[in-house]
Amino acid sequence: VSASTLFLAALGWDLPDWFSVIGFPLTLLGLYVGWRELMRTKDAAVAARDAVRDTQRQLADNHLLLVIPRLLQASRDLEHAVRRPDLEAAQKEMAQWRELAVQVRTLAERKGGERIALIEKIDRAIALIPPAEEALNDGGADPYERTRHARDRIRDAVDEATRIVTERMAFVEIERTSR
Amino acid sequence: MSSTASADKLKALAERLLERTRDGRVAWEQTDRELTFATVLKPGSVRIGRTTTAGYSLVVTNGQGTTLEQVAVDPDDPFQATSTSMAALVRILPQLHEMVRRQVLEVDSTLDSMLDQLG
């Protein structure tokens, strides 16, 4: 079937035939416009979701910066308690440190993968706290030495937390001075 | 330990720990209890210990350090193997403890250094 034959045949088409021929590209155009709108809406939804996620992470980080000083204070109080030595206070402060460390880790996890070093150090410290608590509960002399391993790990976690606060404060200071 | 299911899972955990520790894929560390060692296994941790009263113990804790499961076995107690899983734990825990102790206390490298020094 040649093109001229088709052209001649088209001359004899009825109105519904012509609508079909014109309607097909229009349908394709409609599909394209719909697809583009869908993509635009989807992009907006993704952007909104990303913005919410970023805000949540930022809030978690700000909250983290509020809890970390309490964690540092709890570790200092624990050190003082085992050095005095005050067994009851040491037990209380170790439990307090663990409670705050769990909060800090939860907030650090919300920040995504950026705080992985802190999370790992807190996990190691928390893993060593129950045996140290048992050692304190057993009583006996020298609670400083009897809790040495757990306190070493607590110190590692606290050092990492301090590094985060220092880094964050430096960042805020740079932002402030650059305005 | 509360049930046979728990014993089965603890047995599976102990077997896996034994295998991975032998391969050097699990890092254990000394705790403040003598002859008790811990490793972080997300989302919690595991401790293996040796006590004068209960033989060997395996304790599983969550991310807050709260005990979730624990089992204590005494290889000298013939009545303790109440199930096949418990019988396996009685066999595995002493092996695991010895392997972990040697790893953490660097027993082999210390002996090698001593042998080197003696010539």
Tab-separated table of C-alpha atoms in Angstrom:
chain	number	residue	atom	x	y	z
A	1	VAL	CA	0.000	0.000	0.000
A	2	SER	CA	1.640	3.220	-1.168
A	3	ALA	CA	1.450	6.612	0.562
A	4	SER	CA	-0.532	8.078	-2.330
A	5	THR	CA	-3.111	5.295	-2.022
A	6	LEU	CA	-3.484	6.027	1.720
A	7	PHE	CA	-3.795	9.769	0.985
A	8	LEU	CA	-6.516	9.122	-1.572
A	9	ALA	CA	-8.288	6.787	0.851
A	10	ALA	CA	-8.099	9.439	3.582
A	11	LEU	CA	-9.936	11.870	1.367
A	12	GLY	CA	-12.914	9.567	1.590
A	13	TRP	CA	-12.883	9.310	5.462
A	14	ASP	CA	-15.873	10.302	7.546
A	15	LEU	CA	-15.706	12.801	10.383
A	16	PRO	CA	-15.353	10.102	13.117
A	17	ASP	CA	-12.352	8.676	11.237
A	18	TRP	CA	-10.681	12.105	11.212
A	19	PHE	CA	-11.390	12.508	14.954
A	20	SER	CA	-9.633	9.187	15.564
A	21	VAL	CA	-6.561	10.253	13.633
A	22	ILE	CA	-6.337	13.674	15.313
A	23	GLY	CA	-7.337	12.261	18.698
A	24	PHE	CA	-4.418	9.849	18.936
A	25	PRO	CA	-1.621	12.479	19.124
A	26	LEU	CA	-3.802	14.554	21.429
A	27	THR	CA	-4.167	11.545	23.709
A	28	LEU	CA	-0.388	11.127	23.694
A	29	LEU	CA	0.037	14.831	24.488
A	30	GLY	CA	-2.467	14.513	27.341
A	31	LEU	CA	-0.601	11.549	28.746
A	32	TYR	CA	2.695	13.477	28.588
A	33	VAL	CA	1.189	16.526	30.348
A	34	GLY	CA	-0.326	14.287	33.014
A	35	TRP	CA	2.974	12.430	33.503
A	36	ARG	CA	4.870	15.748	33.789
A	37	GLU	CA	2.380	17.032	36.381
A	38	LEU	CA	2.681	13.778	38.306
A	39	MET	CA	6.482	14.057	38.306
A	40	ARG	CA	6.275	17.691	39.444
A	41	THR	CA	3.875	16.756	42.288
A	42	LYS	CA	6.067	13.813	43.219
A	43	ASP	CA	9.161	16.044	43.275
A	44	ALA	CA	7.320	18.463	45.550
A	45	ALA	CA	6.286	15.620	47.870
A	46	VAL	CA	9.838	14.274	47.955
A	47	ALA	CA	11.211	17.766	48.596
A	48	ALA	CA	8.700	18.293	51.433
A	49	ARG	CA	9.596	14.936	52.946
A	50	ASP	CA	13.318	15.716	52.689
A	51	ALA	CA	12.757	19.107	54.299
A	52	VAL	CA	10.844	17.505	57.186
A	53	ARG	CA	13.607	14.919	57.588
A	54	ASP	CA	16.304	17.612	57.579
A	55	THR	CA	14.389	19.610	60.173
A	56	GLN	CA	13.934	16.536	62.363
A	57	ARG	CA	17.664	15.804	62.141
A	58	GLN	CA	18.516	19.383	62.987
A	59	LEU	CA	16.174	19.332	65.990
A	60	ALA	CA	17.671	16.011	67.134
A	61	ASP	CA	21.146	17.520	66.836
A	62	ASN	CA	20.140	20.603	68.820
A	63	HIS	CA	18.586	18.375	71.475
A	64	LEU	CA	21.780	16.305	71.470
A	65	LEU	CA	23.794	19.426	72.230
A	66	LEU	CA	21.551	20.065	75.229
A	67	VAL	CA	21.819	16.525	76.639
A	68	ILE	CA	25.585	16.066	76.126
A	69	PRO	CA	26.592	18.558	78.891
A	70	ARG	CA	24.444	16.543	81.327
A	71	LEU	CA	26.237	13.388	80.190
A	72	LEU	CA	29.609	15.068	80.823
A	73	GLN	CA	28.476	16.205	84.255
A	74	ALA	CA	27.253	12.683	85.123
A	75	SER	CA	30.649	11.231	84.161
A	76	ARG	CA	32.422	13.841	86.331
A	77	ASP	CA	30.104	13.053	89.247
A	78	LEU	CA	30.824	9.346	88.794
A	79	GLU	CA	34.582	9.994	88.870
A	80	HIS	CA	34.247	12.026	92.076
A	81	ALA	CA	32.068	9.344	93.679
A	82	VAL	CA	34.522	6.485	93.016
A	83	ARG	CA	37.496	8.605	94.085
A	84	ARG	CA	35.977	9.673	97.450
A	85	PRO	CA	34.979	6.731	97.595
A	86	ASP	CA	31.183	6.822	97.975
A	87	LEU	CA	29.697	3.514	96.822
A	88	GLU	CA	26.068	4.619	96.982
A	89	ALA	CA	26.752	7.792	94.994
A	90	ALA	CA	28.844	5.824	92.483
A	91	GLN	CA	25.969	3.386	91.888
A	92	LYS	CA	23.554	6.282	91.453
A	93	GLU	CA	25.832	8.192	89.082
A	94	MET	CA	26.585	5.146	86.968
A	95	ALA	CA	22.862	4.471	86.540
A	96	GLN	CA	22.337	8.154	85.726
A	97	TRP	CA	25.122	8.100	83.132
A	98	ARG	CA	23.652	5.031	81.481
A	99	GLU	CA	20.197	6.631	81.319
A	100	LEU	CA	21.581	9.803	79.728
A	101	ALA	CA	23.791	7.801	77.359
A	102	VAL	CA	20.722	5.945	76.058
A	103	GLN	CA	19.046	9.337	75.402
A	104	VAL	CA	22.133	10.659	73.644
A	105	ARG	CA	22.381	7.554	71.495
A	106	THR	CA	18.700	7.758	70.505
A	107	LEU	CA	19.196	11.374	69.416
A	108	ALA	CA	22.458	10.532	67.650
A	109	GLU	CA	20.672	7.783	65.707
A	110	ARG	CA	18.100	10.318	64.478
A	111	LYS	CA	20.944	12.351	63.031
A	112	GLY	CA	21.614	9.501	60.613
A	113	GLY	CA	25.038	8.031	59.931
A	114	GLU	CA	26.965	11.159	60.960
A	115	ARG	CA	27.203	10.231	64.627
A	116	ILE	CA	28.246	6.610	64.215
A	117	ALA	CA	31.470	6.978	66.245
A	118	LEU	CA	29.519	8.337	69.218
A	119	ILE	CA	26.906	5.576	68.960
A	120	GLU	CA	29.564	2.865	68.885
A	121	LYS	CA	31.420	4.303	71.871
A	122	ILE	CA	28.217	4.606	73.887
A	123	ASP	CA	27.325	0.993	73.015
A	124	ARG	CA	30.720	-0.206	74.236
A	125	ALA	CA	30.363	1.753	77.475
A	126	ILE	CA	26.823	0.489	78.095
A	127	ALA	CA	27.997	-3.110	77.482
A	128	LEU	CA	30.555	-2.733	80.294
A	129	ILE	CA	28.330	-0.951	82.820
A	130	PRO	CA	26.362	-3.958	84.208
A	131	PRO	CA	29.516	-5.831	85.356
A	132	ALA	CA	30.827	-2.585	86.889
A	133	GLU	CA	27.512	-2.149	88.712
A	134	GLU	CA	27.803	-5.718	89.976
A	135	ALA	CA	31.344	-4.957	91.151
A	136	LEU	CA	30.034	-1.902	93.031
A	137	ASN	CA	27.137	-3.877	94.497
A	138	ASP	CA	29.571	-6.459	95.824
A	139	GLY	CA	31.114	-3.693	97.916
A	140	GLY	CA	34.716	-4.091	98.890
A	141	ALA	CA	37.590	-1.682	98.800
A	142	ASP	CA	38.785	0.450	95.917
A	143	PRO	CA	35.697	1.086	93.763
A	144	TYR	CA	37.951	3.258	91.601
A	145	GLU	CA	39.947	0.242	90.473
A	146	ARG	CA	36.938	-2.094	90.448
A	147	THR	CA	35.133	0.033	87.849
A	148	ARG	CA	38.183	0.941	85.765
A	149	HIS	CA	37.168	-0.819	82.516
A	150	ALA	CA	33.675	0.656	82.403
A	151	ARG	CA	34.973	4.137	83.262
A	152	ASP	CA	37.593	3.895	80.495
A	153	ARG	CA	34.802	3.256	77.982
A	154	ILE	CA	32.646	5.986	79.521
A	155	ARG	CA	35.588	8.377	79.072
A	156	ASP	CA	35.915	7.349	75.388
A	157	ALA	CA	32.223	8.089	74.793
A	158	VAL	CA	32.405	11.390	76.680
A	159	ASP	CA	35.491	12.451	74.689
A	160	GLU	CA	33.630	11.813	71.441
A	161	ALA	CA	30.584	13.710	72.716
A	162	THR	CA	32.815	16.629	73.725
A	163	ARG	CA	34.381	16.622	70.270
A	164	ILE	CA	30.912	16.921	68.701
A	165	VAL	CA	29.958	19.854	70.928
A	166	THR	CA	33.266	21.624	70.249
A	167	GLU	CA	32.908	21.094	66.505
A	168	ARG	CA	29.323	22.323	66.552
A	169	MET	CA	30.176	25.408	68.592
A	170	ALA	CA	33.037	26.242	66.214
A	171	PHE	CA	30.633	25.889	63.289
A	172	VAL	CA	28.084	28.197	64.937
A	173	GLU	CA	30.839	30.730	65.672
A	174	ILE	CA	32.038	30.681	62.034
A	175	GLU	CA	28.441	31.173	60.858
A	176	ARG	CA	27.962	34.077	63.298
A	177	THR	CA	31.149	35.885	62.327
A	178	SER	CA	30.562	35.406	58.586
A	179	ARG	CA	27.231	37.295	58.744
B	1	MET	CA	16.102	-18.807	81.073
B	2	SER	CA	12.399	-19.133	80.448
B	3	SER	CA	11.743	-21.750	77.777
B	4	THR	CA	13.063	-24.355	75.400
B	5	ALA	CA	12.805	-21.776	72.611
B	6	SER	CA	15.123	-19.494	74.591
B	7	ALA	CA	17.577	-22.341	75.155
B	8	ASP	CA	17.515	-23.108	71.438
B	9	LYS	CA	18.249	-19.490	70.544
B	10	LEU	CA	20.968	-19.138	73.169
B	11	LYS	CA	22.534	-22.328	71.878
B	12	ALA	CA	22.452	-20.947	68.313
B	13	LEU	CA	23.956	-17.675	69.557
B	14	ALA	CA	26.710	-19.451	71.485
B	15	GLU	CA	27.557	-21.644	68.475
B	16	ARG	CA	27.717	-18.610	66.180
B	17	LEU	CA	29.855	-16.688	68.677
B	18	LEU	CA	32.232	-19.621	68.971
B	19	GLU	CA	32.593	-19.797	65.196
B	20	ARG	CA	33.007	-16.039	64.674
B	21	THR	CA	35.394	-15.660	67.620
B	22	ARG	CA	37.538	-18.467	66.222
B	23	ASP	CA	37.627	-16.559	62.894
B	24	GLY	CA	38.607	-13.370	64.726
B	25	ARG	CA	35.419	-11.599	63.651
B	26	VAL	CA	34.139	-10.796	67.130
B	27	ALA	CA	36.037	-8.351	69.347
B	28	TRP	CA	35.641	-9.084	73.056
B	29	GLU	CA	36.869	-6.958	75.928
B	30	GLN	CA	37.563	-7.295	79.612
B	31	THR	CA	34.852	-6.144	82.004
B	32	ASP	CA	35.130	-5.145	85.646
B	33	ARG	CA	34.205	-8.695	86.695
B	34	GLU	CA	37.140	-11.017	86.725
B	35	LEU	CA	36.979	-13.576	83.899
B	36	THR	CA	33.906	-11.902	82.415
B	37	PHE	CA	34.148	-10.540	78.891
B	38	ALA	CA	31.736	-8.544	76.744
B	39	THR	CA	31.112	-7.799	73.110
B	40	VAL	CA	28.714	-5.376	71.480
B	41	LEU	CA	26.202	-7.113	69.226
B	42	LYS	CA	23.663	-4.630	67.958
B	43	PRO	CA	21.163	-3.799	69.257
B	44	GLY	CA	22.696	-4.941	72.539
B	45	SER	CA	25.618	-6.872	73.917
B	46	VAL	CA	26.656	-10.313	75.125
B	47	ARG	CA	28.762	-11.258	78.136
B	48	ILE	CA	30.420	-14.530	78.904
B	49	GLY	CA	31.725	-15.164	82.381
B	50	ARG	CA	33.117	-17.765	84.682
B	51	THR	CA	32.098	-17.852	88.298
B	52	THR	CA	33.141	-20.022	91.168
B	53	THR	CA	29.529	-20.887	92.000
B	54	ALA	CA	27.712	-21.252	88.673
B	55	GLY	CA	30.367	-22.433	86.261
B	56	TYR	CA	29.906	-20.471	83.044
B	57	SER	CA	27.320	-17.845	82.202
B	58	LEU	CA	26.101	-16.220	79.027
B	59	VAL	CA	24.132	-12.978	79.402
B	60	VAL	CA	22.344	-11.127	76.617
B	61	THR	CA	21.457	-7.465	77.178
B	62	ASN	CA	19.604	-4.875	75.127
B	63	GLY	CA	20.866	-1.445	74.119
B	64	GLN	CA	20.037	-0.062	77.574
B	65	GLY	CA	22.160	-2.689	79.280
B	66	THR	CA	19.091	-4.501	80.647
B	67	THR	CA	19.383	-8.287	80.818
B	68	LEU	CA	17.132	-10.006	78.294
B	69	GLU	CA	18.276	-13.602	78.669
B	70	GLN	CA	20.873	-15.441	80.668
B	71	VAL	CA	21.978	-18.971	81.162
B	72	ALA	CA	24.439	-20.492	83.589
B	73	VAL	CA	25.896	-23.945	83.156
B	74	ASP	CA	28.073	-26.085	85.331
B	75	PRO	CA	29.956	-28.745	83.376
B	76	ASP	CA	30.388	-30.732	86.590
B	77	ASP	CA	26.640	-31.027	87.124
B	78	PRO	CA	25.353	-34.092	85.209
B	79	PHE	CA	21.696	-33.205	85.838
B	80	GLN	CA	21.845	-29.862	84.104
B	81	ALA	CA	21.426	-31.092	80.524
B	82	THR	CA	17.635	-31.114	80.580
B	83	SER	CA	17.358	-30.688	76.809
B	84	THR	CA	19.567	-31.119	73.778
B	85	SER	CA	20.094	-27.334	73.671
B	86	MET	CA	21.137	-27.239	77.320
B	87	ALA	CA	23.467	-30.185	76.726
B	88	ALA	CA	25.022	-28.234	73.845
B	89	LEU	CA	25.393	-25.106	76.012
B	90	VAL	CA	27.123	-27.147	78.729
B	91	ARG	CA	29.602	-28.206	76.050
B	92	ILE	CA	29.954	-24.884	74.152
B	93	LEU	CA	30.196	-22.248	76.911
B	94	PRO	CA	33.470	-23.539	78.449
B	95	GLN	CA	35.004	-23.646	74.942
B	96	LEU	CA	33.776	-20.161	74.115
B	97	HIS	CA	34.959	-18.772	77.433
B	98	GLU	CA	38.434	-20.228	76.997
B	99	MET	CA	38.680	-18.917	73.437
B	100	VAL	CA	37.572	-15.430	74.494
B	101	ARG	CA	39.890	-15.416	77.514
B	102	ARG	CA	42.863	-16.266	75.309
B	103	GLN	CA	41.891	-13.563	72.797
B	104	VAL	CA	41.330	-10.769	75.330
B	105	LEU	CA	44.321	-11.550	77.511
B	106	GLU	CA	46.494	-12.123	74.418
B	107	VAL	CA	47.649	-15.433	75.854
B	108	ASP	CA	49.264	-16.801	72.686
B	109	SER	CA	51.211	-13.656	71.762
B	110	THR	CA	52.425	-13.317	75.358
B	111	LEU	CA	53.665	-16.921	75.372
B	112	ASP	CA	55.295	-16.383	71.961
B	113	SER	CA	57.133	-13.305	73.274
B	114	MET	CA	58.345	-15.272	76.272
B	115	LEU	CA	59.551	-18.087	74.058
B	116	ASP	CA	61.322	-15.585	71.760
B	117	GLN	CA	63.009	-14.000	74.747
B	118	LEU	CA	64.260	-17.351	75.969
B	119	GLY	CA	65.569	-18.124	72.483
